[in-house]
Amino acid sequence: MAPPQPRTRMTATQRREQLIVVGRDIFASDGVQGATVEEIATRAGVTKPVVYEHFGGKEGLYAVVVDRAIQDILTAITDALSEPAGIRVLLERAVLALLDFMESSPSSFEVLVRSSPSWHGDGSAASLMSAIAVRVEELFEATFESHGFDPTPAPVYAQTLIGSIALTGVWWIHHEDRPDKEFVAAHIINLMWNGLHDLQKNPVLPSRAAPPTPAD
């Protein structure tokens, strides 16, 4: 465990921000179930009542940490997609934005992909990433409509995009000799684009497809 920080005089806003950072790092390393108010307070160099005063307990602090992480990743994606471009370039920007977030804020990403407690959402890490994917649906809906596709399955594609990148990101962030970010992005895009490029309007499972008509 990291040594506690020396206690310094801070404004209420500064102290709150400090506790958010400390809590984020502890939740990332120990999980919210393993974290304690005592550890958070000790690491921050304050007493436990200070944590309760700002957040009401570790549950309140965890909620703030999660909300901030989600907002940060949504801002990164929104900024990346703010300029008009073709779908392949937009896909590249989205993938790189997510990888940039993972690289620059590994603790925030770790919090998002860890299982959340039963009192937060449905208790799964997937629920946190799904909240992000919901915000990406609009991009798919607009793209599908512009190409004459039914936008109804947009949530499926959004969940698939965010879920696959998140899972790859877990591997990438924890890989001892991890490859270059652009190398990873290029291969993610290669896999996705070669599927998206020739997307069928009304796909069916191969086992349900009509058998080919025999040649005369």
Coordinates of C-alpha atoms in Angstrom, one line a residue:
M1 CA 0.0 0.0 0.0
A2 CA 1.3 3.4 -0.9
P3 CA 2.3 5.6 2.1
P4 CA -0.2 8.2 3.3
Q5 CA 0.2 11.7 2.0
P6 CA 1.3 14.3 4.4
R7 CA -1.7 16.4 5.6
T8 CA -1.8 19.8 4.0
R9 CA -4.3 22.6 4.3
M10 CA -6.6 22.6 1.3
T11 CA -9.8 24.3 0.3
A12 CA -12.9 22.2 0.3
T13 CA -12.8 21.9 -3.5
Q14 CA -9.1 20.9 -3.5
R15 CA -9.7 18.3 -0.8
R16 CA -12.7 16.9 -2.7
E17 CA -10.6 16.6 -5.8
Q18 CA -7.8 14.9 -3.9
L19 CA -10.1 12.4 -2.4
I20 CA -11.6 11.6 -5.8
V21 CA -8.1 10.9 -7.2
V22 CA -7.1 8.8 -4.1
G23 CA -10.4 6.9 -4.2
R24 CA -10.1 6.2 -8.0
D25 CA -6.7 4.7 -7.5
I26 CA -7.7 2.5 -4.6
F27 CA -10.9 1.4 -6.4
A28 CA -8.8 0.5 -9.4
S29 CA -6.3 -1.5 -7.5
D30 CA -8.5 -3.1 -4.8
G31 CA -12.0 -3.0 -6.2
V32 CA -14.7 -1.1 -4.5
Q33 CA -15.5 -4.1 -2.2
G34 CA -11.9 -4.2 -1.0
A35 CA -11.6 -0.5 -0.5
T36 CA -12.3 1.0 2.9
V37 CA -12.9 4.6 4.1
E38 CA -10.1 4.1 6.5
E39 CA -7.6 3.4 3.7
I40 CA -8.9 6.2 1.6
A41 CA -8.5 8.6 4.5
T42 CA -5.1 7.4 5.4
R43 CA -3.8 7.6 1.9
A44 CA -5.2 11.2 1.6
G45 CA -3.7 12.2 5.0
V46 CA -7.1 13.0 6.5
T47 CA -9.4 11.5 9.1
K48 CA -12.4 9.3 8.2
P49 CA -15.0 12.0 9.0
V50 CA -13.5 14.2 6.2
V51 CA -14.4 11.4 3.7
Y52 CA -17.9 11.1 5.1
E53 CA -18.3 14.9 5.1
H54 CA -17.6 15.1 1.3
F55 CA -19.2 11.9 0.0
G56 CA -21.2 10.3 2.8
G57 CA -19.0 7.2 2.6
K58 CA -17.2 5.1 0.0
E59 CA -20.4 4.5 -1.9
G60 CA -20.8 8.2 -2.7
L61 CA -17.2 8.5 -3.6
Y62 CA -17.3 5.5 -5.9
A63 CA -20.4 7.0 -7.7
V64 CA -18.5 10.2 -8.3
V65 CA -15.4 8.4 -9.6
V66 CA -17.5 6.3 -12.0
D67 CA -19.5 9.2 -13.2
R68 CA -16.4 11.3 -13.9
A69 CA -14.7 8.4 -15.7
I70 CA -17.7 7.9 -17.9
Q71 CA -18.0 11.6 -18.7
D72 CA -14.2 11.7 -19.5
I73 CA -14.5 8.9 -22.0
L74 CA -17.6 10.3 -23.6
T75 CA -16.0 13.7 -23.9
A76 CA -13.0 12.0 -25.6
I77 CA -15.2 10.2 -28.1
T78 CA -17.4 13.3 -28.7
D79 CA -14.3 15.4 -29.4
A80 CA -12.9 12.7 -31.7
L81 CA -16.1 12.6 -33.8
S82 CA -16.8 16.4 -33.8
E83 CA -15.4 16.9 -37.3
P84 CA -17.2 15.4 -40.3
A85 CA -15.5 12.6 -42.0
G86 CA -16.1 9.2 -43.7
I87 CA -17.2 6.3 -41.6
R88 CA -13.8 4.6 -41.7
V89 CA -12.0 7.8 -40.4
L90 CA -14.7 8.2 -37.7
L91 CA -14.1 4.6 -36.7
E92 CA -10.4 5.3 -36.5
R93 CA -11.0 8.4 -34.4
A94 CA -13.3 6.5 -32.0
V95 CA -10.9 3.6 -31.5
L96 CA -7.9 5.9 -30.9
A97 CA -9.9 8.1 -28.5
L98 CA -10.7 5.0 -26.4
L99 CA -7.1 3.8 -26.5
D100 CA -5.9 7.3 -25.6
F101 CA -8.2 7.3 -22.6
M102 CA -7.0 3.9 -21.5
E103 CA -3.4 4.9 -21.8
S104 CA -3.7 8.4 -20.2
S105 CA -6.2 7.3 -17.4
P106 CA -5.5 3.7 -16.6
S107 CA -7.0 3.9 -13.2
S108 CA -10.2 5.4 -14.5
F109 CA -10.4 2.7 -17.1
E110 CA -9.7 0.0 -14.5
V111 CA -12.6 1.3 -12.4
L112 CA -14.9 1.1 -15.4
V113 CA -14.0 -2.5 -16.3
R114 CA -14.1 -3.9 -12.8
S115 CA -17.3 -5.4 -11.5
S116 CA -19.4 -2.8 -9.8
P117 CA -21.1 -3.5 -6.4
S118 CA -24.7 -4.6 -6.2
W119 CA -25.8 -1.2 -5.0
H120 CA -24.5 0.4 -8.2
G121 CA -26.4 -0.5 -11.3
D122 CA -26.8 -4.2 -11.9
G123 CA -23.5 -5.1 -10.4
S124 CA -21.6 -5.7 -13.6
A125 CA -18.7 -4.0 -15.3
A126 CA -20.7 -4.5 -18.5
S127 CA -23.3 -2.2 -17.3
L128 CA -20.8 0.7 -17.0
M129 CA -19.5 0.1 -20.5
S130 CA -23.0 -0.2 -21.8
A131 CA -23.8 3.3 -20.4
I132 CA -21.0 4.5 -22.7
A133 CA -22.2 2.5 -25.7
V134 CA -25.7 4.0 -25.4
R135 CA -24.2 7.4 -26.1
V136 CA -22.5 6.0 -29.2
E137 CA -25.8 4.7 -30.7
E138 CA -26.6 8.0 -32.3
L139 CA -23.5 7.8 -34.5
F140 CA -24.6 4.4 -35.8
E141 CA -28.2 5.5 -36.3
A142 CA -27.2 8.5 -38.4
T143 CA -24.7 6.4 -40.4
F144 CA -27.2 3.6 -41.0
E145 CA -29.9 6.0 -42.1
S146 CA -27.6 7.8 -44.5
H147 CA -26.8 4.5 -46.2
G148 CA -30.4 3.4 -46.4
F149 CA -30.1 0.9 -43.5
D150 CA -32.7 0.2 -40.8
P151 CA -31.3 2.1 -37.7
T152 CA -33.1 -0.3 -35.3
P153 CA -30.0 -2.5 -34.7
A154 CA -27.7 0.5 -34.0
P155 CA -27.6 -0.4 -30.2
V156 CA -26.2 -3.8 -31.1
Y157 CA -23.4 -2.3 -33.1
A158 CA -22.6 0.3 -30.5
Q159 CA -22.5 -2.3 -27.7
T160 CA -20.3 -4.5 -29.9
L161 CA -17.9 -1.6 -30.7
I162 CA -17.4 -0.5 -27.2
G163 CA -17.4 -4.0 -25.7
S164 CA -14.8 -5.3 -28.1
I165 CA -12.5 -2.3 -27.7
A166 CA -12.9 -2.4 -23.9
L167 CA -12.0 -6.1 -23.8
T168 CA -9.0 -5.5 -26.1
G169 CA -8.0 -2.6 -23.9
V170 CA -7.9 -4.7 -20.8
W171 CA -5.5 -7.1 -22.5
W172 CA -3.4 -4.2 -23.9
I173 CA -3.1 -2.2 -20.7
H174 CA -2.0 -5.2 -18.7
H175 CA 0.2 -6.8 -21.3
E176 CA 3.7 -6.9 -20.0
D177 CA 5.3 -6.0 -23.4
R178 CA 2.3 -4.3 -24.9
P179 CA 2.4 -3.3 -28.6
D180 CA 2.2 0.3 -29.9
K181 CA -1.2 2.0 -29.6
E182 CA -1.4 2.7 -33.3
F183 CA -0.6 -0.9 -34.1
V184 CA -3.4 -2.1 -31.9
A185 CA -5.8 0.5 -33.3
A186 CA -4.9 -0.5 -36.9
H187 CA -5.7 -4.2 -36.2
I188 CA -9.0 -3.4 -34.4
I189 CA -10.1 -1.2 -37.3
N190 CA -9.0 -3.9 -39.8
L191 CA -11.2 -6.4 -38.2
M192 CA -14.2 -4.1 -37.8
W193 CA -13.9 -2.4 -41.1
N194 CA -13.7 -5.5 -43.2
G195 CA -17.0 -6.5 -41.6
L196 CA -18.6 -3.1 -41.7
H197 CA -17.5 -2.3 -45.3
D198 CA -19.7 -5.0 -46.8
L199 CA -22.4 -4.9 -44.2
Q200 CA -25.6 -6.7 -45.2
K201 CA -28.9 -4.8 -44.8
N202 CA -30.8 -7.8 -43.5
P203 CA -28.3 -10.4 -42.2
V204 CA -29.4 -13.9 -41.2
L205 CA -27.5 -16.6 -39.5
P206 CA -25.8 -19.0 -42.0
S207 CA -27.8 -21.9 -40.7
R208 CA -31.0 -20.1 -41.4
A209 CA -30.1 -18.8 -44.8
A210 CA -31.9 -20.3 -47.8
P211 CA -29.9 -23.0 -49.5
P212 CA -28.3 -21.9 -52.8
T213 CA -30.4 -22.8 -55.9
P214 CA -28.8 -25.7 -57.8
A215 CA -27.5 -24.8 -61.2
D216 CA -29.5 -26.1 -64.1

